[in-house]
Coordinates of C-alpha atoms in Angstrom, one line a residue:
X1017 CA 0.0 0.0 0.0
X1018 CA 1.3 3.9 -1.4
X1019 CA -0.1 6.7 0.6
X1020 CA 1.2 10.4 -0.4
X1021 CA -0.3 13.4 1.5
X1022 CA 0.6 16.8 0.5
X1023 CA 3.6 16.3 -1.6
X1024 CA 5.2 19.4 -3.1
X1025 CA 8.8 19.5 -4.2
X1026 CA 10.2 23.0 -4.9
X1027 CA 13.3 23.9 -6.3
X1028 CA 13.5 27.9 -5.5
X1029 CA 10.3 30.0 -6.7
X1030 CA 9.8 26.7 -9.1
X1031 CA 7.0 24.2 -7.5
X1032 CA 7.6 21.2 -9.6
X1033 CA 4.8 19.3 -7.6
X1034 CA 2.3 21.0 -5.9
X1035 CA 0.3 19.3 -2.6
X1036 CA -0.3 16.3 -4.4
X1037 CA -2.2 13.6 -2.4
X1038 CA -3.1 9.8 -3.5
X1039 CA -3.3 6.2 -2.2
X1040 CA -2.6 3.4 -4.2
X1041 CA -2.6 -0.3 -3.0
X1042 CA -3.3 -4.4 -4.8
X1043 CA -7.4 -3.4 -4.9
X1044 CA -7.0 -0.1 -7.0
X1045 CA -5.2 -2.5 -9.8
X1046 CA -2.9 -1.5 -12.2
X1047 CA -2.6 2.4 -11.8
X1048 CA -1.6 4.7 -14.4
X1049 CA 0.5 7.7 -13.5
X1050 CA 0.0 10.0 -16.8
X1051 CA 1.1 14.0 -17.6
X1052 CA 3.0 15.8 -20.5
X1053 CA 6.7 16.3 -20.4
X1054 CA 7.3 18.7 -17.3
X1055 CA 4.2 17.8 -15.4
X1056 CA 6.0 16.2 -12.4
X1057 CA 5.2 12.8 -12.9
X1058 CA 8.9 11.3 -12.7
X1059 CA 9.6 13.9 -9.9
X1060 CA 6.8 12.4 -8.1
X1061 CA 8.2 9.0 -8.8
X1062 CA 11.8 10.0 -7.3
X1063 CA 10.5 11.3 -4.2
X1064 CA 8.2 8.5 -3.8
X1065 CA 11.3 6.0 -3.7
X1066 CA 13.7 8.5 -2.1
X1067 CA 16.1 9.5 -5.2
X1068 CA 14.5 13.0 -4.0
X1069 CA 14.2 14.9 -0.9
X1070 CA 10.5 16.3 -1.1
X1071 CA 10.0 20.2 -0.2
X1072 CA 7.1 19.2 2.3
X1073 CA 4.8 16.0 2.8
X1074 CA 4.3 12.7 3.7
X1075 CA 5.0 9.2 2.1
X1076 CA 3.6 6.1 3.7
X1077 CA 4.5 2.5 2.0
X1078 CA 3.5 -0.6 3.5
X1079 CA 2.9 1.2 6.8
X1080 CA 6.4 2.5 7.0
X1081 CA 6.1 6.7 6.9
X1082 CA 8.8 8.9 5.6
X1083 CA 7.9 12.4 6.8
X1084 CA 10.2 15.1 4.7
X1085 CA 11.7 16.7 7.7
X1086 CA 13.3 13.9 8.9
X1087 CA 13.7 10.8 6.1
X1088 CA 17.3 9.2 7.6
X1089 CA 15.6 6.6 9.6
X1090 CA 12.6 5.2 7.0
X1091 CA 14.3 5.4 3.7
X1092 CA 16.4 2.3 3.4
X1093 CA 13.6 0.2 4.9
X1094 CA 11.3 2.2 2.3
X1095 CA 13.6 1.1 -0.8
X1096 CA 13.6 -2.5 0.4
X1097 CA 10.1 -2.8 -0.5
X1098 CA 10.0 -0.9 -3.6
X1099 CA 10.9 -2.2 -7.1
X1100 CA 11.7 1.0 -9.4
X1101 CA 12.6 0.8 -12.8
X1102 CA 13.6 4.5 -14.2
X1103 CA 13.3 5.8 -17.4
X1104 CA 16.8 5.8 -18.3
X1105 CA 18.4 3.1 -16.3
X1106 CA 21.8 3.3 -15.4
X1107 CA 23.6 0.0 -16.4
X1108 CA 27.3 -1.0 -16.2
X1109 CA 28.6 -1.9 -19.7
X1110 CA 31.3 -4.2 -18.5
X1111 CA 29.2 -6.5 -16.6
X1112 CA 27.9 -9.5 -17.9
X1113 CA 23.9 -9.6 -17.7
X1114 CA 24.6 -12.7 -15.1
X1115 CA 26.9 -10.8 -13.2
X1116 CA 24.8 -7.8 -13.2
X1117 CA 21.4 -9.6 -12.2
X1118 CA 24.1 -11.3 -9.0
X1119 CA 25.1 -7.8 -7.9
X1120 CA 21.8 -6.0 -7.9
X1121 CA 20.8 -9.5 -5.7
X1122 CA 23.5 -8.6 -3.4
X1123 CA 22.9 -5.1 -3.2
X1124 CA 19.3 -6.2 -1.9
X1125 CA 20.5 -8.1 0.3
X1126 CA 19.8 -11.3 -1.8
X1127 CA 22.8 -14.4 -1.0
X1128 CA 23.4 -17.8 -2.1
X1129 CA 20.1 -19.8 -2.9
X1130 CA 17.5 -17.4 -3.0
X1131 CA 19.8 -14.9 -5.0
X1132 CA 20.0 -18.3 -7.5
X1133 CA 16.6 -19.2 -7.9
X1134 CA 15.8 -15.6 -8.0
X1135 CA 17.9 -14.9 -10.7
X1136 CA 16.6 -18.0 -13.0
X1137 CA 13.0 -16.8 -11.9
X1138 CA 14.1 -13.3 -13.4
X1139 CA 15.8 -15.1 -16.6
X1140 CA 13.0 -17.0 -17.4
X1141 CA 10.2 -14.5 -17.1
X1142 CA 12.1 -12.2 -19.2
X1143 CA 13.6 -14.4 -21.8
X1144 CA 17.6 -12.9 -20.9
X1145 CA 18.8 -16.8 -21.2
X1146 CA 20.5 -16.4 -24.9
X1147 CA 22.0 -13.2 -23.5
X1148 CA 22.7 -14.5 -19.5
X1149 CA 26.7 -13.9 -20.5
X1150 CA 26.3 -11.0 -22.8
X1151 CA 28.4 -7.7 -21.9
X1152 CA 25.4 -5.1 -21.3
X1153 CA 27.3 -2.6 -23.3
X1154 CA 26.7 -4.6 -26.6
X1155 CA 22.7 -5.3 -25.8
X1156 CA 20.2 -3.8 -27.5
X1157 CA 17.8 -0.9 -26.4
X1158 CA 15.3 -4.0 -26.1
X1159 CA 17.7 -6.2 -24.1
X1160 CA 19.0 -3.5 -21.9
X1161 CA 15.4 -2.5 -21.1
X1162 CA 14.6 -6.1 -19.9
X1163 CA 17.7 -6.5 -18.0
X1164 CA 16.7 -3.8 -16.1
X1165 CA 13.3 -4.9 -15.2
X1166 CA 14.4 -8.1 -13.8
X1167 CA 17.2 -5.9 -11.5
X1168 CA 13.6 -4.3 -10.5
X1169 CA 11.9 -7.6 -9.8
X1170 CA 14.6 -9.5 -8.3
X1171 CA 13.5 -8.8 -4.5
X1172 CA 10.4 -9.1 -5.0
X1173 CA 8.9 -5.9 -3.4
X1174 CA 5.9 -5.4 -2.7
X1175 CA 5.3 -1.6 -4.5
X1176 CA 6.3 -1.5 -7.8
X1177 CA 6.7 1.4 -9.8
X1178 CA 7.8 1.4 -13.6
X1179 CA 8.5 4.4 -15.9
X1180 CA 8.4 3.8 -19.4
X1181 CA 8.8 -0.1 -19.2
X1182 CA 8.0 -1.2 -22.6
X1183 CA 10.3 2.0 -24.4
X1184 CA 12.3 0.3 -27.0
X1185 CA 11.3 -3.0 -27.4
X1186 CA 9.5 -4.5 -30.4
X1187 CA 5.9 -5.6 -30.8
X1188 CA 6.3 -9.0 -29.1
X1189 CA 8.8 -8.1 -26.3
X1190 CA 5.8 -5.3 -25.8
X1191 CA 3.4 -7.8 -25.4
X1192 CA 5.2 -10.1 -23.2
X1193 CA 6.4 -7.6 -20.7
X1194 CA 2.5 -6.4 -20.7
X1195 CA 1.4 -10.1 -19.6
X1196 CA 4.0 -9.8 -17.1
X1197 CA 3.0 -6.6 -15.3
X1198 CA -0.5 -7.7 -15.3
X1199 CA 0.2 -10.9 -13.6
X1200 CA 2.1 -8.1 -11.5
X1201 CA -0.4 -6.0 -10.6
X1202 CA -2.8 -9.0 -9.6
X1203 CA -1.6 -8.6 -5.9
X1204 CA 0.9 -5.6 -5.4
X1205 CA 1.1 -1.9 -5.2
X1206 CA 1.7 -1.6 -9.3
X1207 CA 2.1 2.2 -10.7
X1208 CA 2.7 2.8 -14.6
X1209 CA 4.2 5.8 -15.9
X1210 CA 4.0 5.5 -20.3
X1211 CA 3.0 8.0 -22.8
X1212 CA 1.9 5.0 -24.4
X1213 CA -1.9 5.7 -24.2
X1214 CA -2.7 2.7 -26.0
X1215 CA -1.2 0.9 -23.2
X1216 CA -3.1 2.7 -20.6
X1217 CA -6.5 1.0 -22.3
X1218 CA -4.9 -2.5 -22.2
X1219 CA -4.0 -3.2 -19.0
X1220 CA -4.6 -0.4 -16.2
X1221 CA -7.7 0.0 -14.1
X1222 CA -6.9 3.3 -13.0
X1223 CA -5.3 6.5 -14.5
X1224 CA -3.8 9.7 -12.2
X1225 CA -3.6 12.6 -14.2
X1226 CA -0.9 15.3 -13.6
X1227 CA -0.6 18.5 -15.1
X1228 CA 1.6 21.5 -13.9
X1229 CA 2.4 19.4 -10.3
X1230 CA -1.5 18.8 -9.7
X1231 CA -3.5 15.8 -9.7
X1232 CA -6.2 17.0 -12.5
X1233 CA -7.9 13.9 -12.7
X1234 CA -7.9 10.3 -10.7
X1235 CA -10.0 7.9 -11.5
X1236 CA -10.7 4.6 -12.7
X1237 CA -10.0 4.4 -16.7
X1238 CA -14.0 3.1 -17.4
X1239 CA -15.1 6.3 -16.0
X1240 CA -12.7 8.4 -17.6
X1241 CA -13.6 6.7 -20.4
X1242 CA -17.5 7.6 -20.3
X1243 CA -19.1 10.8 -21.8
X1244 CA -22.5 11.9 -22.6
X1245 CA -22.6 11.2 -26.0
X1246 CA -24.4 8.6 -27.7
X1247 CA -25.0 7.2 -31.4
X1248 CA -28.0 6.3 -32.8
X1249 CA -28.7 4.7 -36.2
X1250 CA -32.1 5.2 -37.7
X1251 CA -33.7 5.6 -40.5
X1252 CA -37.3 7.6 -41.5
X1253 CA -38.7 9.9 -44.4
X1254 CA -38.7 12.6 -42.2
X1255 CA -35.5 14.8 -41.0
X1256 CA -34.7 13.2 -38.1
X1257 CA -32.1 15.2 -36.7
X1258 CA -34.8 18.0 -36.9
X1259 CA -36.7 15.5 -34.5
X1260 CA -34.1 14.7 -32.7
X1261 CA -33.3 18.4 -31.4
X1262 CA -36.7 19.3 -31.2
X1263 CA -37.3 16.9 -28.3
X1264 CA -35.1 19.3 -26.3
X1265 CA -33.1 16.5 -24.9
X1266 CA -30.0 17.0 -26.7
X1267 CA -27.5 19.9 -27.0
X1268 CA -26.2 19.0 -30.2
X1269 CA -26.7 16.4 -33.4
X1270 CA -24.0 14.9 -35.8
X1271 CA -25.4 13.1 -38.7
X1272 CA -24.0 10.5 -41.1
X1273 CA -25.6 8.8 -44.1
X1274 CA -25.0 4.8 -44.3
X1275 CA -26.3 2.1 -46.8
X1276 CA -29.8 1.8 -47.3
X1277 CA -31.4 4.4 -46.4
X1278 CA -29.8 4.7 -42.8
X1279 CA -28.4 7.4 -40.7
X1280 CA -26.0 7.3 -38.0
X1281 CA -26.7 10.1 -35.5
X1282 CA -24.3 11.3 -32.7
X1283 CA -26.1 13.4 -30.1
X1284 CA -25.1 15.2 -26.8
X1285 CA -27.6 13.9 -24.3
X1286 CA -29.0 16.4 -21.9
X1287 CA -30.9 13.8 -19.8
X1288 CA -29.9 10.3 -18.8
X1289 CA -29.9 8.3 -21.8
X1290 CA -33.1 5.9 -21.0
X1291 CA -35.4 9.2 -20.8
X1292 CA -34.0 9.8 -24.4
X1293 CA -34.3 6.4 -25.5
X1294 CA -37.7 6.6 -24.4
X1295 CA -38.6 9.8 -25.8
X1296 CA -37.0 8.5 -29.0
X1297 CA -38.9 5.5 -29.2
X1298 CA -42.7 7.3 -29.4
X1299 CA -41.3 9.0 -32.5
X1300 CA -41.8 7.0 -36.0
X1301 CA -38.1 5.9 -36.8
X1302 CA -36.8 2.8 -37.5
X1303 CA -34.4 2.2 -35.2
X1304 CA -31.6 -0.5 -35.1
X1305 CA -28.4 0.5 -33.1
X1306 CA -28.1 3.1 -29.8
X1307 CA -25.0 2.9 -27.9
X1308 CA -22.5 5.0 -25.7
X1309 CA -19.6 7.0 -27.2
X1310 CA -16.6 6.2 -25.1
X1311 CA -13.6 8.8 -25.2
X1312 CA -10.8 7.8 -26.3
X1313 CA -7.6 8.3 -23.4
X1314 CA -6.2 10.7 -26.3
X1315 CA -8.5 12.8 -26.2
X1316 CA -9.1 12.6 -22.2
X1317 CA -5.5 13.5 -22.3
X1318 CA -5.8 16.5 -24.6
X1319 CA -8.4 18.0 -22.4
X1320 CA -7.0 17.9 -19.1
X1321 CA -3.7 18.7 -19.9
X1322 CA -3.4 21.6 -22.8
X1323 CA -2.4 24.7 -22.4
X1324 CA -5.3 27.4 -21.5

């Protein structure tokens, strides 16, 4: 479980977060941690695993609190139960893979069996075994990406926070590491940073929104999702649209001839949508299709976060 109250981190008159506040834990699922460049999403991420000193606030994992006037105490026991993958992750080209995946199992604290089966857990979820004694210097983007995630995963912690974790890798590895952090988020503390909105769709429950250091929207991605336009596909002699907006339940009326005869019909609804439905039905049309418009996460995206 991730609890933040009133984080800000300021760096002089510049308040790169501002007050920000959120819990996450294994029942909000998969949560989505979205912004434009400079919104203060990966300076939230930093201060949440103590790469950064917050200005002011509080950060409670697992029921272990780091207050910002005095972090010395919580922070290591903090980090042992966080997994963080960065965006750009630091990697030492000399090392083999299997040397590196042993040293970041040491640095945890991880020795002799359990750092071994560990590590083959690690190699076998990620598919490293053709590279296991591979310098990391001459991996690809793709390889170098996955050897970082299993440095993540190796301890197993129990808050996990990923930014960027599918950046450079091709359609299958995509998928693949997908499964994985689904399987994942099933019973941790699992936060997702992407620009990959696409990815937000397939496999979070929950999207928090940040623009200019504030929370702008939090929410679960179905709801975000949901708007009060809906499409109707009909057909009559008479101008339905005309219909349509007389019944005064609609703000607006798109229309859009099909095969046949038919019209497709996108309306702004004013009421709930079985008081139009209702009202629709008393009129003569032929009616064979009414369903919600869903938003796309684009364009959720675009509207909370453009410039006024």
């Amino acid at each position: 479980m991730l609890e933040v109250r009133n984080l800000t981190v300021q760096y002089d008159r510049f308040r790169a977060v501002d007050d920000l506040s959120f819990s996450v834990g294994p029942q909000s699922g998969i949560t989505a941690l979205l912004g434009p460049n400079g919104a203060g999403k990966t300076t939230t991420m930093r201060a949440i695993t103590g790469y950064l000193q917050p200005t002011s606030g509080e950060i409670d994992i697992c029921g272990i609190r780091r207050d910002s006037s005095d972090p010395t105490d919580s922070d290591l026991a903090i980090k042992r139960r966080i997994g963080y993958l960065p965006e750009t992750t630091p990697l030492y080209n000399e090392m083999l893979v299997s040397e590196f995946i042993e040293f970041s199992g040491r640095a945890r604290g991880i020795e002799g069996d359990a750092l071994e089966k560990a590590g083959r857990t690690m190699v076998e979820r990620l598919e490293l075994g053709s590279h296991f004694f591979t310098p990391l210097g001459l991996l690809s983007k793709g390889f170098r990406q996955r050897v970082a995630l299993a440095a993540t995963l190796l301890h197993d912690p129990d808050v996990i926070i990923l930014d960027e974790p599918t950046s450079g890798l091709d359609p299958n590895q995509i998928q693949s590491i997908r499964a994985l952090i689904k399987e994942l988020g099933r019973d941790r503390t699992l936060i997702l940073s992407t620009h990959i909105l696409q990815e937000v769709d397939d496999i979070c429950e929950r999207a928090i929104i940040i623009n200019r250091g504030r929370i702008v929207a939090d929410r679960s991605v179905a709801e975000l999702k949901e708007s009060n336009r809906y499409m109707l596909v009909g057909r009559h002699t008479s101008d339905i649209a005309a219909a349509l907006k007389a019944t005064q339940l609609v703000s607006d009326v798109e229309s859009e001839p099909l095969e046949d005869g038919w019209m497709r019909y996108t309306c702004s609804l004013k009421v709930e949508p079985e008081k139009f439905f209702a009202a629709v039905r008393r009129e003569p049309f032929e009616i064979r299709e009414f369903t919600p418009v869903s938003r796309s996460m684009n364009e959720i995206f675009r509207e909370l976060t453009q410039e006024a």
